[in-house]
Coordinates of C-alpha atoms and ligand atoms in Angstrom, one line a residue:
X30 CA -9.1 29.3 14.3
X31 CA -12.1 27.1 13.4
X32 CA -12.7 24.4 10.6
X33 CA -15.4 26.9 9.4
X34 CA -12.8 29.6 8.8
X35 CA -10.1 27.3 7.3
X36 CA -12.5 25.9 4.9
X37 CA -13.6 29.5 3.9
X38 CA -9.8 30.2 2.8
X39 CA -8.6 27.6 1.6
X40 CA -9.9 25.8 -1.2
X41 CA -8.0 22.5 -1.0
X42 CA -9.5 22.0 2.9
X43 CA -13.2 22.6 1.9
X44 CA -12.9 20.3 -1.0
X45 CA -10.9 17.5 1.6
X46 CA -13.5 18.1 4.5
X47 CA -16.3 17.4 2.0
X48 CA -14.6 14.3 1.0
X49 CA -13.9 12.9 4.5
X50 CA -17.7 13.8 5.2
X51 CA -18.4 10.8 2.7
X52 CA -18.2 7.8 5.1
X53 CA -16.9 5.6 2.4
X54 CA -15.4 2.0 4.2
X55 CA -13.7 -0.4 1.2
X56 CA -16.1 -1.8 -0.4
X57 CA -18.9 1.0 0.1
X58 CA -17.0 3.5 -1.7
X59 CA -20.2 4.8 -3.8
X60 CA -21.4 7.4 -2.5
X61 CA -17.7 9.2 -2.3
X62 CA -17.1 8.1 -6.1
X63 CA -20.4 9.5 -7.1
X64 CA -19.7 12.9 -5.1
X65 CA -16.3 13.2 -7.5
X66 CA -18.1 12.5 -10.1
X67 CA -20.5 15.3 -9.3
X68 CA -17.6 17.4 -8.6
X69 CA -16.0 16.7 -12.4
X70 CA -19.2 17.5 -14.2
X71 CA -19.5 21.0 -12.3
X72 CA -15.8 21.5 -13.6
X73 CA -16.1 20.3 -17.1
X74 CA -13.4 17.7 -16.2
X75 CA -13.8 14.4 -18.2
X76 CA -14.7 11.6 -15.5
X77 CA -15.5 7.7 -15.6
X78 CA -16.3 5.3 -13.3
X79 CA -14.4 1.8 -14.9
X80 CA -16.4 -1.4 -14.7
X81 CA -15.4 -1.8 -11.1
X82 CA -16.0 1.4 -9.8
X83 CA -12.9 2.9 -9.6
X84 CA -12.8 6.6 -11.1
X85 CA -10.7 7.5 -13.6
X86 CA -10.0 11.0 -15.0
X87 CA -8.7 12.6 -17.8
X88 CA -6.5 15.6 -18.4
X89 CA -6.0 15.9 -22.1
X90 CA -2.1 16.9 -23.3
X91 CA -2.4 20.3 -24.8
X92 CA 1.6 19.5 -26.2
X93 CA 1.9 16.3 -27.7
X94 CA 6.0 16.4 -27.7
X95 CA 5.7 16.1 -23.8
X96 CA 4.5 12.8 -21.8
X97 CA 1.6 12.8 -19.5
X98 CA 1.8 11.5 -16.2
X99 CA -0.4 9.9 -13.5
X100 CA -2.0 9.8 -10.2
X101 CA -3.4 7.2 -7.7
X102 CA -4.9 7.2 -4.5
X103 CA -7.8 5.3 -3.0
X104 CA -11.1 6.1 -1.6
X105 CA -12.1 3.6 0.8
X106 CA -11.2 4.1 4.3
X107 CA -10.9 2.3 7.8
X108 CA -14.2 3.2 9.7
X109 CA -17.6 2.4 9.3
X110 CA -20.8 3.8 7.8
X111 CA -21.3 6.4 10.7
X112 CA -21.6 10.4 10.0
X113 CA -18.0 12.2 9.7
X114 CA -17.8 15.6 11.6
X115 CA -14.8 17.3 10.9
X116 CA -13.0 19.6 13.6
X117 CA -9.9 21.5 13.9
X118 CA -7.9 21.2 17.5
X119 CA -5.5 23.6 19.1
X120 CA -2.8 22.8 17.2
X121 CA -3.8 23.6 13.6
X122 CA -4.9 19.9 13.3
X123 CA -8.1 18.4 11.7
X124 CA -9.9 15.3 13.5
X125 CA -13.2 13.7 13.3
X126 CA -15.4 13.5 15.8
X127 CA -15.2 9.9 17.4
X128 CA -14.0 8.2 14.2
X129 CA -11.5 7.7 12.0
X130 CA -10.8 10.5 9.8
X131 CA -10.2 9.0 6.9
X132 CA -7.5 11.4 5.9
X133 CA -5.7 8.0 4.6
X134 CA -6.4 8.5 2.2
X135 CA -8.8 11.5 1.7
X136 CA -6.1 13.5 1.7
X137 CA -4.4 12.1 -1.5
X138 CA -7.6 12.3 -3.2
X139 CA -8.2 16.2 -2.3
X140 CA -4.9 17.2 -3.7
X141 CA -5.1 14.8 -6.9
X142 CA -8.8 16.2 -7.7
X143 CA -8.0 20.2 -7.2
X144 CA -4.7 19.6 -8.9
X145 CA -7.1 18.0 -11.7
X146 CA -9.6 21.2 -11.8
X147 CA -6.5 23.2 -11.7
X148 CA -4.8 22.3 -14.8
X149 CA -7.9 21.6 -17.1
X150 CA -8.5 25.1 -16.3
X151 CA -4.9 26.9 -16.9
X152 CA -3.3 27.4 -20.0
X153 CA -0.1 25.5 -19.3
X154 CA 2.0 23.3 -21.9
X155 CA 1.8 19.8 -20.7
X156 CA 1.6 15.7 -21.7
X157 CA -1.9 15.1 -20.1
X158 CA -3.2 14.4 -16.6
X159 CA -4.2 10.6 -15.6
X160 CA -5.8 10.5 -12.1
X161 CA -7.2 7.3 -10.6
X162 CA -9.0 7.1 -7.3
X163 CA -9.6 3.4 -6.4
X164 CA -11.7 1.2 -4.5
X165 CA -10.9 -1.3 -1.7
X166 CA -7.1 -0.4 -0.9
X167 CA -7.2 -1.2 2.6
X168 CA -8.5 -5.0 2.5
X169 CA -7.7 -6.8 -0.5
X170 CA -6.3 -4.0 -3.3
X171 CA -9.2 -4.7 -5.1
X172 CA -9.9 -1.9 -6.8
X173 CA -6.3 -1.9 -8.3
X174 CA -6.1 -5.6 -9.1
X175 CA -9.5 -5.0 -11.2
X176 CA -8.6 -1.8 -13.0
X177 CA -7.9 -1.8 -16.8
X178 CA -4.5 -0.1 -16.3
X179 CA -3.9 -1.1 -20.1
X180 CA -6.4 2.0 -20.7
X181 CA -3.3 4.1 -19.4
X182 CA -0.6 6.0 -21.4
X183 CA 1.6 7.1 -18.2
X184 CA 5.0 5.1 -17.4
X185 CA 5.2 7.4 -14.2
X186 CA 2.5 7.2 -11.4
X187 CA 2.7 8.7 -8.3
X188 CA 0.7 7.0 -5.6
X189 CA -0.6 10.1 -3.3
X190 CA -0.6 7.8 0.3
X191 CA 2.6 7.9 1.9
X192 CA 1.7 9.1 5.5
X193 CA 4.3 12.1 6.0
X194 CA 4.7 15.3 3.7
X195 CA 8.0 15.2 1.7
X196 CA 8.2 11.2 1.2
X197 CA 9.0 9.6 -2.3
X198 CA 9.1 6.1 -1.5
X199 CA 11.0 4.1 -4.1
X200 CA 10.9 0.5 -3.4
X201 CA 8.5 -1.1 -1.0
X202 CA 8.3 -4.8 0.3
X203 CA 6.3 -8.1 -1.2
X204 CA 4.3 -10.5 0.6
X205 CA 4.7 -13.9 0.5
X206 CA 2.6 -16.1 3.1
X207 CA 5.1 -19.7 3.7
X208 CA 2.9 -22.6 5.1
X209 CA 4.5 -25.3 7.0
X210 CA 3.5 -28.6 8.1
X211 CA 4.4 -31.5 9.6
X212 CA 2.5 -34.7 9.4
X213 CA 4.0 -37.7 11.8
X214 CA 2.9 -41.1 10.9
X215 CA 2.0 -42.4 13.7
X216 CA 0.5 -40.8 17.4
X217 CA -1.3 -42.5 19.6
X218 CA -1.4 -42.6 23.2
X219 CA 0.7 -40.5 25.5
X220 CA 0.9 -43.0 27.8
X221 CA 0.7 -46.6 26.5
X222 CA 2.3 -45.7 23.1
X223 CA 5.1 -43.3 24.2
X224 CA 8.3 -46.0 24.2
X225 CA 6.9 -46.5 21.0
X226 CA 10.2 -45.0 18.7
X227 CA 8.5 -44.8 15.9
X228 CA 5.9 -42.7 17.6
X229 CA 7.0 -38.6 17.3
X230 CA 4.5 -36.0 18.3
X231 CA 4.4 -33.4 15.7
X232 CA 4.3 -30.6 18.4
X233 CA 7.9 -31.3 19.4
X234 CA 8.6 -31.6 15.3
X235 CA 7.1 -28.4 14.6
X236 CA 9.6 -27.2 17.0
X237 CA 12.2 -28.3 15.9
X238 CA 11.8 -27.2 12.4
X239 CA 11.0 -24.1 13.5
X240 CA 14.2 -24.1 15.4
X241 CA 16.2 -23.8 12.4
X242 CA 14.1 -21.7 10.2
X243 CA 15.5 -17.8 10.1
X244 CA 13.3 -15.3 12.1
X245 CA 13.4 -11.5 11.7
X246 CA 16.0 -9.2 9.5
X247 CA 17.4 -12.2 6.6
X248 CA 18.7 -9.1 4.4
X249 CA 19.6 -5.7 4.4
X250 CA 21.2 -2.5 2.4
X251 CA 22.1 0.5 4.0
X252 CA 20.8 0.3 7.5
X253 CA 16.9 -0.6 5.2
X254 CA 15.5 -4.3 5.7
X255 CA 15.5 -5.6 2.1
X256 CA 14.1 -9.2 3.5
X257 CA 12.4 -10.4 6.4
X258 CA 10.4 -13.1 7.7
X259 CA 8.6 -13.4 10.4
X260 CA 6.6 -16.5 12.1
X261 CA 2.3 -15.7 12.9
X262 CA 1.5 -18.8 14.7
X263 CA 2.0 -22.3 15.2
X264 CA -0.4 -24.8 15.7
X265 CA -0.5 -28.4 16.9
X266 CA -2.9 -30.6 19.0
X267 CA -5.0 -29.2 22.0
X268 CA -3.6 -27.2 24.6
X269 CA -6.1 -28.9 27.0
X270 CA -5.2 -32.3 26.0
X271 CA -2.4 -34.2 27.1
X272 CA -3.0 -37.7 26.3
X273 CA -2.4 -37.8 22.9
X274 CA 1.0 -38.3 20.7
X275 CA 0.0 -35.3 17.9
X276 CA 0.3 -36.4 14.0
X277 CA 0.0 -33.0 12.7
X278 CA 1.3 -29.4 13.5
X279 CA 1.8 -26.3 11.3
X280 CA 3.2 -23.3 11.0
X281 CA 2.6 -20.0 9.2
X282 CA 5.4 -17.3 8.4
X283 CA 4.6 -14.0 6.1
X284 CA 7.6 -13.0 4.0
X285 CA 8.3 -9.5 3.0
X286 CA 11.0 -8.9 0.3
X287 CA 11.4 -5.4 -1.7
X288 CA 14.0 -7.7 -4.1
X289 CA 13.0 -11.0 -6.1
X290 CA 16.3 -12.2 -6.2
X291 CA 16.4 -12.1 -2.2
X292 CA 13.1 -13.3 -1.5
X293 CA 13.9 -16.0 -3.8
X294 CA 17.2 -16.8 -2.0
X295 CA 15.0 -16.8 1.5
X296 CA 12.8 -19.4 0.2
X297 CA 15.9 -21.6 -1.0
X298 CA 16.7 -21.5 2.3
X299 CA 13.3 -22.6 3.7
X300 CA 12.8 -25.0 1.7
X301 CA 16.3 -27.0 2.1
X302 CA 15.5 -26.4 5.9
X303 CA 12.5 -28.8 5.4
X304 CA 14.8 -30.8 3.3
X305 CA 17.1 -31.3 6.0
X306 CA 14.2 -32.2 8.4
X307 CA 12.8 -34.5 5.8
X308 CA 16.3 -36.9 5.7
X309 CA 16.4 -36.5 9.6
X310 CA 13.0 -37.6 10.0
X311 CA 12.4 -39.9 6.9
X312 CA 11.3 -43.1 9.1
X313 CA 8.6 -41.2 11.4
X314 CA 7.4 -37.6 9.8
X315 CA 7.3 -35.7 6.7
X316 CA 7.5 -32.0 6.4
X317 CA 6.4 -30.1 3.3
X318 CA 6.5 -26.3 2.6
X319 CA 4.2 -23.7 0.6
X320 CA 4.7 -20.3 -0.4
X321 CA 1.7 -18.3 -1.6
X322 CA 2.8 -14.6 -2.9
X323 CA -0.2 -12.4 -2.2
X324 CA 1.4 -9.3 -3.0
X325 CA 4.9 -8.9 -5.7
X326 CA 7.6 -6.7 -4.8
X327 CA 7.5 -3.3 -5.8
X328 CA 11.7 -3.0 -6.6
X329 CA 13.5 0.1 -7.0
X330 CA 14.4 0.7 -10.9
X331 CA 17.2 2.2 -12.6
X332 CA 15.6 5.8 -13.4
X333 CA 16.1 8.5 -10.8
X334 CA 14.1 10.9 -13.3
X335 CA 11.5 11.2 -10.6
X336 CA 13.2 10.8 -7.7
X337 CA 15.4 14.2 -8.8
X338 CA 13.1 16.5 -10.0
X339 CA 10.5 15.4 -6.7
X340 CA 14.0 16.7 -4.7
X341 CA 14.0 19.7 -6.5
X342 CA 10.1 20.7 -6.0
X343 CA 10.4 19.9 -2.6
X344 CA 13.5 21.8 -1.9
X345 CA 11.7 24.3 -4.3
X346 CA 8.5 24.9 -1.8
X347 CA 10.4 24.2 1.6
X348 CA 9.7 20.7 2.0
X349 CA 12.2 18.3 3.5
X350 CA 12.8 15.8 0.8
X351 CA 12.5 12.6 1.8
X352 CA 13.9 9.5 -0.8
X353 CA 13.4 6.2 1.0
X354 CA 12.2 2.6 0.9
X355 CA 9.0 0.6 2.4
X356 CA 8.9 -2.4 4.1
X357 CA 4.8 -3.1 3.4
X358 CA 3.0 -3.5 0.7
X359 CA 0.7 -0.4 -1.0
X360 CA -1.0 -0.4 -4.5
X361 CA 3.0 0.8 -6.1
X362 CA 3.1 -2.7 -5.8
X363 CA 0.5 -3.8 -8.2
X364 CA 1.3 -0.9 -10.5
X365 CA 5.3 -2.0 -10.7
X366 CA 3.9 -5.6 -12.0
X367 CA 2.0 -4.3 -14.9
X368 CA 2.1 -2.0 -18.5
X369 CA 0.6 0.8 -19.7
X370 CA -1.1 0.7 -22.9
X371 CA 2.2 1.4 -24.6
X372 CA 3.8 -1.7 -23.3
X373 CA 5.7 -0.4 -21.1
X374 CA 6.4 -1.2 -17.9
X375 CA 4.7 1.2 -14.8
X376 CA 7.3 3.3 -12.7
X377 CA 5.2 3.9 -9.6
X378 CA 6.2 6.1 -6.1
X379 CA 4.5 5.9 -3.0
X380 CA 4.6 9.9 -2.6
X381 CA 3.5 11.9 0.8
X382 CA 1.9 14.8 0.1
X383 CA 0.1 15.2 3.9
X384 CA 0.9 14.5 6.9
X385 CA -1.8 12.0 8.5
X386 CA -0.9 11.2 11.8
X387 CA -2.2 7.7 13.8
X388 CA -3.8 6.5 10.6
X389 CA -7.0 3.3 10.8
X390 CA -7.5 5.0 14.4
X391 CA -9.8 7.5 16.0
X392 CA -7.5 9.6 16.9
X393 CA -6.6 9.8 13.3
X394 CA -5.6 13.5 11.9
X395 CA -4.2 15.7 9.4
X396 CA -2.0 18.8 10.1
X397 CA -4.0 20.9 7.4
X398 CA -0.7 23.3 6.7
X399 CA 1.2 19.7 5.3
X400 CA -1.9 19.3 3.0
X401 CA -1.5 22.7 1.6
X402 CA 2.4 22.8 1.3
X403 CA 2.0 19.6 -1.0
X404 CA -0.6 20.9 -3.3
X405 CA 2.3 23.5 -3.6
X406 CA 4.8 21.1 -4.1
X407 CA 2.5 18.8 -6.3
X408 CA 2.3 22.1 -8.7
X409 CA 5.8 22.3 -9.0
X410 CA 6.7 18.6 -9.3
X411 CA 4.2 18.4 -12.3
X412 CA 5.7 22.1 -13.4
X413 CA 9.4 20.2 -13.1
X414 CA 7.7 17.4 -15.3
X415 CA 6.7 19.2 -18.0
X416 CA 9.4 21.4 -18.7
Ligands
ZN15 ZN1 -3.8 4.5 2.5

């Protein structure tokens, strides 16, 4: 079997394969978004590119009594600017030559944009199509954070880049960068000042504090971490220099919470840590704490709507269902924090619908049989919806 002859008979993997051949890293997602665009105008599909290039598509309802529904994925991928040639190994597998492939997240693309062809074209009853392919997902969620999601009338959105066929991710975990420092009000000389007690290094501070911070797992349901926190770096003074009694140190901890109320009960804790430290220390140091959120929670609701009928496609087309939680962030996360046009809050999933194996590497690839089993199970998911 050859890429040529898989691309021949199958649809879905000619139309993937000419996507990945769009080198398009975040930020430099043109080209790609101006290939779908191309690709929408040949179908008659209704296609715009919002003010900061993100595409957006548009599936009219043809029945008004039924709700429409949305999907996400993003077109920017880890590599660089360099040509993408596409090859299929020995084991049914598609790779790129030398590079990343890019199937994160190429493949949710693929499937959203046939899907998209697919429906405008059949005669089926259904609430409408929203499809939305951003820009920038793997650096800073740009493309997300910018888009006018008030121009959106779905309350569900399923976000096509879960790595592994069959996954419907329901919660996924916030992240909250904690900044630590110690300031000590006096240093001086290591040797001349040191019976000094009013002298403290902030080295051995930082240490301490550190000392009676929590590290690793702080919460957890059902065998899942909920909450965790876990210290980057610490940094105080000059490894190569001895002499001096330090006055400052820090320390810098990311937090990852898929639940408010337990991030916010982490955080309590931190901060009457430095508390503590602060009575302890009062005549010689002072300690302060800062927590930037850089990403909110995506939390699990209270509506298995999708969740059950997902089950029942998958189970449907022979996929192994797969209901679970995240502990990383993803663009669900942005989407759970905002409203639709209607007011309403967004119900977002991280959903698989490939299998993309050793993803932002060059031995990045796609089994190409997952990609076609979740078109299949994408059908009848939207089938399920519109019943
Ligand atoms: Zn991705």
């Amino acid at each position: 079997m050859t890429i040529e002859k898989i691309r021949k008979d199958y649809e879905l993997i000619d139309l993937f394969c000419n996507l990945a051949e769009v080198p398009s890293p975040s930020m430099h997602e043109e080209k790609v978004a101006e290939w779908i665009k191309n690709y929408c105008d040949k179908n008659e599909i209704s296609c715009k590119l919002d003010d900061f290039g993100n595409v957006v598509i548009n599936i009219p309802a043809t029945d008004q009594t039924k709700a429409p529904m949305m999907l996400s994925a993003h077109m920017d991928v880890i590599g660089d600017d360099s040509p993408v040639k596409t090859y299929l190994d020995e084991n049914d597998n598609i790779h790129a030559e030398g590079r990343t492939l890019g199937g994160d997240d190429k493949a949710g693309v693929a499937n959203a944009l046939l899907f998209a062809k697919e429906l405008a074209h059949s005669d089926m009853k259904h609430g409408g199509l929203e499809v939305m392919f951003t820009r920038d997902e793997e650096n800073n969620l740009s493309g997300i954070r910018n888009a006018n999601l008030k121009n959106f009338n779905s309350k569900y959105v399923l976000v096509l880049d879960s790595d592994t066929l069959g996954q419907c991710e329901i919660s996924g975990a916030s992240y909250t960068l904690a900044k630590f420092k110690v300031h000590s009000f006096k240093g001086g000389h290591s040797g001349i000042d040191i019976g000094d007690k009013k002298r403290a290094n902030a080295a051995k501070l930082i240490a301490d504090l550190i000392s009676d911070l929590p590290q690793g797992v702080f919460y957890e349901e059902d065998g899942h971490v909920v909450t965790s926190c876990n210290i980057g770096g610490i940094s105080a003074g000059d490894i190569k220099v001895t002499n001096i009694i330090n006055t400052d140190a820090q320390a810098n901890y990311s937090i990852r919470s898929s639940s408010r109320k337990k991030e916010e009960e982490l955080k309590s804790k931190m901060t009457l840590t430095v508390d503590e430290f602060n009575i302890k220390n009062k005549e010689i140091a002072k300690a302060t704490v800062e927590f930037e959120e850089h990403l909110p929670p995506f939390e699990k609701v209270d509506d298995d709507y999708i969740p059950t009928i997902f089950e029942a496609a998958a189970n449907k087309v022979g996929v192994k269902p797969d209901i679970t939680s995240f502990h990383a962030g993803a663009e669900t996360h942005i989407y759970a924090n905002k409203t639709n046009a209607n007011n309403e809050k967004f119900i977002p999933y991280l959903i698989g619908l490939a299998t993309v194996c050793n993803m932002h590497s060059k031995n990045e690839y796609l089994e190409y049989k997952t990609i076609l089993k979740g078109h299949e199970l994408l059908t009848e998911l939207f089938k399920e919806y519109n019943k």
